[in-house]
Amino acid sequence: MDLQSEVALVTGAGRGIGLATAEKLGASGAAVVLADQDLATAEAGALAIEGAGGRALAVQMDVRLAGDWTYVVETAVKRYGPLTALVNNAGFDRPGGVAKVSQEDFEAVLSVHLTACLLGMRAALPAFERAGYGAVVNVSSVYAKIGGHGEAAYSAAKAGMVGLTKSAAREFARHGVRVNCVLPGLTDTPAIRGMMSDKVRDKLLAETPLRRMATPGEIANVIAFLCSGEASFVTGAAWEVSGGWNM
Ligand SMILES: NC(=O)c1ccc[n+]([C@@H]2O[C@H](COP(=O)([O-])OP(=O)(O)OC[C@H]3O[C@@H](n4cnc5c(N)ncnc54)[C@H](O)[C@@H]3O)[C@@H](O)[C@H]2O)c1
C-alpha cells in the first residue's frame, strides 16, 4: 500500500491496536497524528515511527471532548495539510451486566466509544472536504453483534458504532468520504492482558476457529487497507477480524 499522500489521525494511538495502526499507516507512507489521553505513550509511538523513517506527531486529547477534536484536527491540518483518514479507536471498558451496571459506567462507556465517534467524524468532515476525499474507520467489536455476558455498556456502545458508521457512510458519500468499521475479536493488547482472566480468555478462544488471539498488527492491517485507495469501493461495511469467532 502506498499512502504517501495521506494524512491520518488515529485515536488511542499510544498502545494496543491504535499504536499498531499508527505504525502500519506510518510505514506505508502516511503522515500520522497519534492522539491519546496519555501523551507520553503517544510521543513514544511517534518517535518510533519517525525513527523508522516515517512522519508522525503526538497530541494529547480526550476523545469525549468536542473542543479537543477541534484542536487536534486543526493541529493535524496545520502540520501536514488536509486530513484524509480518521481512525476512531480510543476506548475503555467498564464491565457489568444489564441488571448491575451503574448508569455512570454505562454512560462513560457510551461516551468514549459512541459519542467520541460522532464528535470525531463531525470534526474531520470539513478537513476531508478540503482534501476532496477521506476515509473513516471506526473500531467496534464482535460484541456489537453477539453481545457479551457482563458487557452491557460495551456491547451497546460497539453496536451503536455500527449503526453510526452506516449512517455516516450514507451521508458522507457525496463528499467522497468512505466510512467503515472493523469488529475485532480477542486481540492481544494491554487492555485485554489487564482485565481478562485466563479462564475467560480460554473459553473465548475455544469458540474461535483459529484458536488464538489476534495480534494488534493483524487488526491494523485491515484498518490500513480500509483507509487506503485500495478499498475505494468499500463503504458502510462492518468487517469482522475475529479468527472466525461468530461465523
Ligand atoms: N483488545 C481487544 O481484544 C479488542 C477487541 C475488540 C475491540 N477492541 C477495541 O479496540 C480499541 C483499542 O483497544 P485496545 O485493546 O488496543 O485498548 P488499550 O487499552 O490497549 O488502548 C486504548 C488506548 O486508548 C486510550 N484512551 C482511552 N480513553 C481515552 C480518551 N478518553 N481519550 C483519548 N484516548 C483514550 C488509552 O490511553 C490507550 O492508549 C478499543 O476501542 C477497543 O474497544 C479491542
mmCIF file of C-alpha atoms and ligand atoms in Angstrom:
data_model
loop_
_atom_site.group_PDB
_atom_site.id
_atom_site.type_symbol
_atom_site.label_atom_id
_atom_site.label_comp_id
_atom_site.label_asym_id
_atom_site.label_seq_id
_atom_site.Cartn_x
_atom_site.Cartn_y
_atom_site.Cartn_z
ATOM 1 C CA MET A 1 0.000 0.000 0.000
ATOM 2 C CA ASP A 2 1.279 3.438 -0.883
ATOM 3 C CA LEU A 3 -0.184 6.023 1.495
ATOM 4 C CA GLN A 4 2.372 8.782 0.783
ATOM 5 C CA SER A 5 -0.322 11.368 0.083
ATOM 6 C CA GLU A 6 -2.455 10.527 3.127
ATOM 7 C CA VAL A 7 -2.724 12.364 6.439
ATOM 8 C CA ALA A 8 -4.164 10.113 9.133
ATOM 9 C CA LEU A 9 -5.402 10.775 12.664
ATOM 10 C CA VAL A 10 -5.546 7.768 14.994
ATOM 11 C CA THR A 11 -7.088 7.983 18.472
ATOM 12 C CA GLY A 12 -5.922 5.816 21.337
ATOM 13 C CA ALA A 13 -2.649 5.556 19.431
ATOM 14 C CA GLY A 14 -0.433 5.272 22.495
ATOM 15 C CA ARG A 15 -0.696 1.498 22.718
ATOM 16 C CA GLY A 16 -2.503 -1.628 21.549
ATOM 17 C CA ILE A 17 -4.494 -1.604 18.296
ATOM 18 C CA GLY A 18 -4.176 2.178 17.933
ATOM 19 C CA LEU A 19 -0.384 2.103 18.128
ATOM 20 C CA ALA A 20 -0.151 -0.806 15.677
ATOM 21 C CA THR A 21 -2.436 1.105 13.296
ATOM 22 C CA ALA A 22 -0.346 4.277 13.531
ATOM 23 C CA GLU A 23 2.797 2.208 12.874
ATOM 24 C CA LYS A 24 1.264 0.464 9.869
ATOM 25 C CA LEU A 25 -0.018 3.729 8.361
ATOM 26 C CA GLY A 26 3.347 5.396 9.014
ATOM 27 C CA ALA A 27 5.292 2.522 7.480
ATOM 28 C CA SER A 28 3.044 2.761 4.405
ATOM 29 C CA GLY A 29 3.979 6.421 3.929
ATOM 30 C CA ALA A 30 1.132 8.339 5.579
ATOM 31 C CA ALA A 31 1.761 11.282 7.872
ATOM 32 C CA VAL A 32 0.257 10.147 11.161
ATOM 33 C CA VAL A 33 -1.121 12.093 14.102
ATOM 34 C CA LEU A 34 -1.141 9.906 17.198
ATOM 35 C CA ALA A 35 -3.784 11.171 19.641
ATOM 36 C CA ASP A 36 -4.116 9.788 23.139
ATOM 37 C CA GLN A 37 -5.064 10.982 26.595
ATOM 38 C CA ASP A 38 -1.684 9.601 27.679
ATOM 39 C CA LEU A 39 0.702 11.946 25.858
ATOM 40 C CA ALA A 40 3.878 10.095 26.892
ATOM 41 C CA THR A 41 2.810 6.880 25.131
ATOM 42 C CA ALA A 42 1.717 8.775 22.005
ATOM 43 C CA GLU A 43 5.088 10.562 21.940
ATOM 44 C CA ALA A 44 6.959 7.276 22.246
ATOM 45 C CA GLY A 45 4.923 5.895 19.326
ATOM 46 C CA ALA A 46 5.579 8.966 17.197
ATOM 47 C CA LEU A 47 9.317 8.766 17.921
ATOM 48 C CA ALA A 48 9.394 5.116 16.872
ATOM 49 C CA ILE A 49 7.597 5.894 13.612
ATOM 50 C CA GLU A 50 9.984 8.771 12.866
ATOM 51 C CA GLY A 51 12.935 6.565 13.800
ATOM 52 C CA ALA A 52 11.769 4.131 11.115
ATOM 53 C CA GLY A 53 11.733 6.951 8.548
ATOM 54 C CA GLY A 54 8.064 7.942 8.811
ATOM 55 C CA ARG A 55 6.247 11.200 9.621
ATOM 56 C CA ALA A 56 4.445 11.383 12.947
ATOM 57 C CA LEU A 57 3.155 13.847 15.525
ATOM 58 C CA ALA A 58 1.834 13.132 19.024
ATOM 59 C CA VAL A 59 -1.035 15.108 20.576
ATOM 60 C CA GLN A 60 -2.898 14.810 23.834
ATOM 61 C CA MET A 61 -6.670 14.619 23.669
ATOM 62 C CA ASP A 62 -9.719 13.299 25.411
ATOM 63 C CA VAL A 63 -11.930 11.945 22.644
ATOM 64 C CA ARG A 64 -15.043 12.730 24.701
ATOM 65 C CA LEU A 65 -14.490 16.487 24.386
ATOM 66 C CA ALA A 66 -15.638 18.369 21.275
ATOM 67 C CA GLY A 67 -13.101 21.136 21.965
ATOM 68 C CA ASP A 68 -10.227 18.638 21.891
ATOM 69 C CA TRP A 69 -11.384 17.408 18.486
ATOM 70 C CA THR A 70 -11.360 20.939 17.068
ATOM 71 C CA TYR A 71 -7.832 21.495 18.389
ATOM 72 C CA VAL A 72 -6.454 18.148 17.193
ATOM 73 C CA VAL A 73 -7.890 18.365 13.682
ATOM 74 C CA GLU A 74 -6.582 21.944 13.352
ATOM 75 C CA THR A 75 -3.156 20.849 14.584
ATOM 76 C CA ALA A 76 -3.063 17.963 12.108
ATOM 77 C CA VAL A 77 -4.077 20.168 9.184
ATOM 78 C CA LYS A 78 -1.548 22.881 10.120
ATOM 79 C CA ARG A 79 1.283 20.364 10.307
ATOM 80 C CA TYR A 80 0.546 18.067 7.369
ATOM 81 C CA GLY A 81 -2.306 19.580 5.303
ATOM 82 C CA PRO A 82 -5.904 18.359 4.923
ATOM 83 C CA LEU A 83 -6.764 15.211 6.805
ATOM 84 C CA THR A 84 -7.643 12.217 4.623
ATOM 85 C CA ALA A 85 -8.110 9.421 7.192
ATOM 86 C CA LEU A 86 -9.540 9.113 10.686
ATOM 87 C CA VAL A 87 -9.396 6.016 12.881
ATOM 88 C CA ASN A 88 -11.728 6.176 15.900
ATOM 89 C CA ASN A 89 -10.061 3.617 18.132
ATOM 90 C CA ALA A 90 -9.690 5.006 21.678
ATOM 91 C CA GLY A 91 -11.757 3.401 24.384
ATOM 92 C CA PHE A 92 -12.075 1.545 27.645
ATOM 93 C CA ASP A 93 -14.416 -0.975 29.187
ATOM 94 C CA ARG A 94 -16.402 -0.921 32.427
ATOM 95 C CA PRO A 95 -17.743 -4.454 32.729
ATOM 96 C CA GLY A 96 -21.155 -5.005 34.268
ATOM 97 C CA GLY A 97 -24.309 -6.895 33.360
ATOM 98 C CA VAL A 98 -27.623 -5.361 32.322
ATOM 99 C CA ALA A 99 -29.053 -5.720 35.831
ATOM 100 C CA LYS A 100 -25.989 -4.365 37.610
ATOM 101 C CA VAL A 101 -24.023 -1.847 35.575
ATOM 102 C CA SER A 102 -24.282 1.639 37.077
ATOM 103 C CA GLN A 103 -25.739 4.419 34.973
ATOM 104 C CA GLU A 104 -22.453 6.291 35.408
ATOM 105 C CA ASP A 105 -20.389 3.405 33.984
ATOM 106 C CA PHE A 106 -22.895 2.833 31.189
ATOM 107 C CA GLU A 107 -22.757 6.469 30.103
ATOM 108 C CA ALA A 108 -18.957 6.620 30.450
ATOM 109 C CA VAL A 109 -18.512 3.693 28.058
ATOM 110 C CA LEU A 110 -21.066 5.059 25.595
ATOM 111 C CA SER A 111 -19.303 8.397 25.706
ATOM 112 C CA VAL A 112 -15.763 7.166 24.991
ATOM 113 C CA HIS A 113 -16.797 4.882 22.119
ATOM 114 C CA LEU A 114 -20.026 6.145 20.589
ATOM 115 C CA THR A 115 -20.165 9.887 21.352
ATOM 116 C CA ALA A 116 -16.458 10.229 20.557
ATOM 117 C CA CYS A 117 -17.036 8.562 17.204
ATOM 118 C CA LEU A 118 -19.755 11.116 16.384
ATOM 119 C CA LEU A 119 -17.586 14.049 17.504
ATOM 120 C CA GLY A 120 -14.588 12.781 15.538
ATOM 121 C CA MET A 121 -16.439 12.301 12.267
ATOM 122 C CA ARG A 122 -18.063 15.740 12.654
ATOM 123 C CA ALA A 123 -14.735 17.420 13.336
ATOM 124 C CA ALA A 124 -12.952 15.662 10.455
ATOM 125 C CA LEU A 125 -15.562 16.236 7.737
ATOM 126 C CA PRO A 126 -14.557 19.839 6.841
ATOM 127 C CA ALA A 127 -10.913 18.716 6.561
ATOM 128 C CA PHE A 128 -11.928 15.804 4.310
ATOM 129 C CA GLU A 129 -13.913 18.246 2.174
ATOM 130 C CA ARG A 130 -10.783 20.372 1.779
ATOM 131 C CA ALA A 131 -8.828 17.289 0.701
ATOM 132 C CA GLY A 132 -11.643 16.284 -1.667
ATOM 133 C CA TYR A 133 -11.937 12.792 -0.165
ATOM 134 C CA GLY A 134 -11.469 10.874 3.059
ATOM 135 C CA ALA A 135 -11.828 7.575 4.890
ATOM 136 C CA VAL A 136 -13.042 6.825 8.394
ATOM 137 C CA VAL A 137 -12.533 3.539 10.195
ATOM 138 C CA ASN A 138 -14.392 3.078 13.467
ATOM 139 C CA VAL A 139 -13.109 0.329 15.738
ATOM 140 C CA SER A 140 -16.113 -1.604 17.031
ATOM 141 C CA SER A 141 -16.079 -5.208 18.309
ATOM 142 C CA VAL A 142 -17.571 -8.634 17.642
ATOM 143 C CA TYR A 143 -19.600 -7.935 20.803
ATOM 144 C CA ALA A 144 -21.601 -5.450 18.694
ATOM 145 C CA LYS A 145 -23.193 -8.460 17.020
ATOM 146 C CA ILE A 146 -23.325 -11.137 19.691
ATOM 147 C CA GLY A 147 -23.415 -9.148 22.945
ATOM 148 C CA GLY A 148 -21.233 -10.064 25.874
ATOM 149 C CA HIS A 149 -22.229 -11.579 29.197
ATOM 150 C CA GLY A 150 -21.447 -8.859 31.768
ATOM 151 C CA GLU A 151 -20.622 -6.405 28.983
ATOM 152 C CA ALA A 152 -23.858 -4.400 28.705
ATOM 153 C CA ALA A 153 -22.341 -0.969 28.170
ATOM 154 C CA TYR A 154 -19.516 -2.117 25.912
ATOM 155 C CA SER A 155 -21.758 -4.235 23.656
ATOM 156 C CA ALA A 156 -24.305 -1.404 23.373
ATOM 157 C CA ALA A 157 -21.624 1.168 22.572
ATOM 158 C CA LYS A 158 -19.994 -1.055 19.951
ATOM 159 C CA ALA A 159 -23.349 -1.895 18.320
ATOM 160 C CA GLY A 160 -24.136 1.823 18.252
ATOM 161 C CA MET A 161 -20.895 2.426 16.399
ATOM 162 C CA VAL A 162 -22.011 0.063 13.633
ATOM 163 C CA GLY A 163 -25.276 1.966 13.136
ATOM 164 C CA LEU A 164 -23.487 5.301 13.272
ATOM 165 C CA THR A 165 -20.920 4.071 10.734
ATOM 166 C CA LYS A 166 -23.654 3.114 8.284
ATOM 167 C CA SER A 167 -25.497 6.426 8.702
ATOM 168 C CA ALA A 168 -22.277 8.368 8.176
ATOM 169 C CA ALA A 169 -21.409 6.215 5.147
ATOM 170 C CA ARG A 170 -24.699 7.247 3.536
ATOM 171 C CA GLU A 171 -24.375 10.920 4.481
ATOM 172 C CA PHE A 172 -20.669 11.399 3.695
ATOM 173 C CA ALA A 173 -20.601 9.559 0.351
ATOM 174 C CA ARG A 174 -21.460 12.735 -1.570
ATOM 175 C CA HIS A 175 -18.290 14.300 -0.121
ATOM 176 C CA GLY A 176 -16.142 11.420 -1.401
ATOM 177 C CA VAL A 177 -15.755 10.104 2.128
ATOM 178 C CA ARG A 178 -15.975 6.376 2.873
ATOM 179 C CA VAL A 179 -16.916 5.229 6.382
ATOM 180 C CA ASN A 180 -16.379 1.669 7.587
ATOM 181 C CA CYS A 181 -15.923 -0.170 10.836
ATOM 182 C CA VAL A 182 -13.917 -3.172 11.917
ATOM 183 C CA LEU A 183 -15.126 -5.669 14.507
ATOM 184 C CA PRO A 184 -12.078 -7.237 16.134
ATOM 185 C CA GLY A 185 -12.261 -10.462 18.067
ATOM 186 C CA LEU A 186 -9.979 -11.080 21.023
ATOM 187 C CA THR A 187 -6.753 -9.151 20.425
ATOM 188 C CA ASP A 188 -3.577 -9.347 22.476
ATOM 189 C CA THR A 189 -3.306 -5.793 23.856
ATOM 190 C CA PRO A 190 -2.551 -4.252 27.274
ATOM 191 C CA ALA A 191 -6.303 -3.792 27.836
ATOM 192 C CA ILE A 192 -7.019 -7.497 27.452
ATOM 193 C CA ARG A 193 -3.951 -8.555 29.420
ATOM 194 C CA GLY A 194 -5.033 -6.224 32.214
ATOM 195 C CA MET A 195 -8.655 -7.239 32.582
ATOM 196 C CA MET A 196 -9.319 -10.774 31.315
ATOM 197 C CA SER A 197 -8.722 -13.898 33.370
ATOM 198 C CA ASP A 198 -7.038 -16.904 31.712
ATOM 199 C CA LYS A 199 -10.271 -18.863 32.210
ATOM 200 C CA VAL A 200 -12.446 -16.369 30.305
ATOM 201 C CA ARG A 201 -9.789 -15.948 27.607
ATOM 202 C CA ASP A 202 -9.500 -19.722 27.074
ATOM 203 C CA LYS A 203 -13.287 -20.050 26.810
ATOM 204 C CA LEU A 204 -13.438 -17.363 24.125
ATOM 205 C CA LEU A 205 -10.507 -18.893 22.239
ATOM 206 C CA ALA A 206 -12.261 -22.271 22.284
ATOM 207 C CA GLU A 207 -15.095 -20.556 20.336
ATOM 208 C CA THR A 208 -12.586 -19.102 17.840
ATOM 209 C CA PRO A 209 -11.765 -21.432 14.919
ATOM 210 C CA LEU A 210 -8.230 -20.029 14.567
ATOM 211 C CA ARG A 211 -7.768 -20.822 18.289
ATOM 212 C CA ARG A 212 -5.706 -17.767 19.205
ATOM 213 C CA MET A 213 -5.917 -14.048 19.825
ATOM 214 C CA ALA A 214 -5.181 -11.604 17.017
ATOM 215 C CA THR A 215 -2.020 -9.559 17.197
ATOM 216 C CA PRO A 216 -2.694 -5.798 17.144
ATOM 217 C CA GLY A 217 -0.889 -5.754 13.787
ATOM 218 C CA GLU A 218 -3.450 -8.117 12.259
ATOM 219 C CA ILE A 219 -6.245 -5.671 13.105
ATOM 220 C CA ALA A 220 -4.114 -2.726 11.946
ATOM 221 C CA ASN A 221 -3.582 -4.345 8.522
ATOM 222 C CA VAL A 222 -7.332 -4.348 7.844
ATOM 223 C CA ILE A 223 -7.785 -0.808 9.187
ATOM 224 C CA ALA A 224 -4.958 0.472 6.973
ATOM 225 C CA PHE A 225 -6.450 -1.267 3.938
ATOM 226 C CA LEU A 226 -9.833 0.379 4.601
ATOM 227 C CA CYS A 227 -8.080 3.768 4.915
ATOM 228 C CA SER A 228 -6.355 3.286 1.572
ATOM 229 C CA GLY A 229 -7.469 3.841 -2.004
ATOM 230 C CA GLU A 230 -7.256 0.049 -2.441
ATOM 231 C CA ALA A 231 -10.643 -0.022 -0.647
ATOM 232 C CA SER A 232 -12.145 2.664 -2.898
ATOM 233 C CA PHE A 233 -15.491 0.864 -3.366
ATOM 234 C CA VAL A 234 -15.918 -0.183 0.277
ATOM 235 C CA THR A 235 -18.195 1.932 2.442
ATOM 236 C CA GLY A 236 -20.718 1.182 5.182
ATOM 237 C CA ALA A 237 -19.039 -2.166 5.840
ATOM 238 C CA ALA A 238 -18.737 -3.820 9.238
ATOM 239 C CA TRP A 239 -15.748 -6.083 8.799
ATOM 240 C CA GLU A 240 -15.158 -8.813 11.362
ATOM 241 C CA VAL A 241 -11.485 -9.514 12.048
ATOM 242 C CA SER A 242 -12.045 -12.276 14.520
ATOM 243 C CA GLY A 243 -10.355 -15.532 13.530
ATOM 244 C CA GLY A 244 -13.807 -16.890 12.707
ATOM 245 C CA TRP A 245 -15.434 -16.154 16.083
ATOM 246 C CA ASN A 246 -19.146 -15.594 15.396
ATOM 247 C CA MET A 247 -19.241 -17.139 11.942
HETATM 248 N N1 LIG B 1 -8.232 -5.867 22.545
HETATM 249 C C1 LIG B 1 -9.332 -6.474 22.127
HETATM 250 O O1 LIG B 1 -9.492 -7.690 22.295
HETATM 251 C C2 LIG B 1 -10.399 -5.695 21.408
HETATM 252 C C3 LIG B 1 -11.425 -6.407 20.781
HETATM 253 C C4 LIG B 1 -12.423 -5.706 20.111
HETATM 254 C C5 LIG B 1 -12.385 -4.317 20.056
HETATM 255 N N2 LIG B 1 -11.377 -3.640 20.683
HETATM 256 C C6 LIG B 1 -11.405 -2.176 20.615
HETATM 257 O O2 LIG B 1 -10.195 -1.728 20.040
HETATM 258 C C7 LIG B 1 -9.873 -0.439 20.555
HETATM 259 C C8 LIG B 1 -8.475 -0.457 21.128
HETATM 260 O O3 LIG B 1 -8.402 -1.461 22.119
HETATM 261 P P1 LIG B 1 -7.042 -1.906 22.805
HETATM 262 O O4 LIG B 1 -7.259 -3.290 23.283
HETATM 263 O O5 LIG B 1 -5.898 -1.578 21.919
HETATM 264 O O6 LIG B 1 -7.063 -0.924 24.100
HETATM 265 P P2 LIG B 1 -5.883 -0.344 25.006
HETATM 266 O O7 LIG B 1 -6.493 -0.087 26.341
HETATM 267 O O8 LIG B 1 -4.679 -1.213 24.947
HETATM 268 O O9 LIG B 1 -5.592 1.052 24.299
HETATM 269 C C9 LIG B 1 -6.576 2.062 24.311
HETATM 270 C C10 LIG B 1 -5.914 3.424 24.189
HETATM 271 O O10 LIG B 1 -6.963 4.417 24.212
HETATM 272 C C11 LIG B 1 -6.555 5.479 25.052
HETATM 273 N N3 LIG B 1 -7.741 6.151 25.585
HETATM 274 C C12 LIG B 1 -8.651 5.677 26.462
HETATM 275 N N4 LIG B 1 -9.579 6.583 26.743
HETATM 276 C C13 LIG B 1 -9.259 7.701 26.021
HETATM 277 C C14 LIG B 1 -9.842 9.002 25.889
HETATM 278 N N5 LIG B 1 -10.938 9.337 26.576
HETATM 279 N N6 LIG B 1 -9.262 9.869 25.050
HETATM 280 C C15 LIG B 1 -8.140 9.547 24.369
HETATM 281 N N7 LIG B 1 -7.535 8.351 24.469
HETATM 282 C C16 LIG B 1 -8.080 7.443 25.295
HETATM 283 C C17 LIG B 1 -5.717 4.827 26.140
HETATM 284 O O11 LIG B 1 -4.863 5.774 26.782
HETATM 285 C C18 LIG B 1 -4.961 3.751 25.358
HETATM 286 O O12 LIG B 1 -3.742 4.251 24.845
HETATM 287 C C19 LIG B 1 -10.945 -0.115 21.609
HETATM 288 O O13 LIG B 1 -11.959 0.669 21.015
HETATM 289 C C20 LIG B 1 -11.475 -1.498 21.971
HETATM 290 O O14 LIG B 1 -12.796 -1.443 22.457
HETATM 291 C C21 LIG B 1 -10.379 -4.294 21.356
#
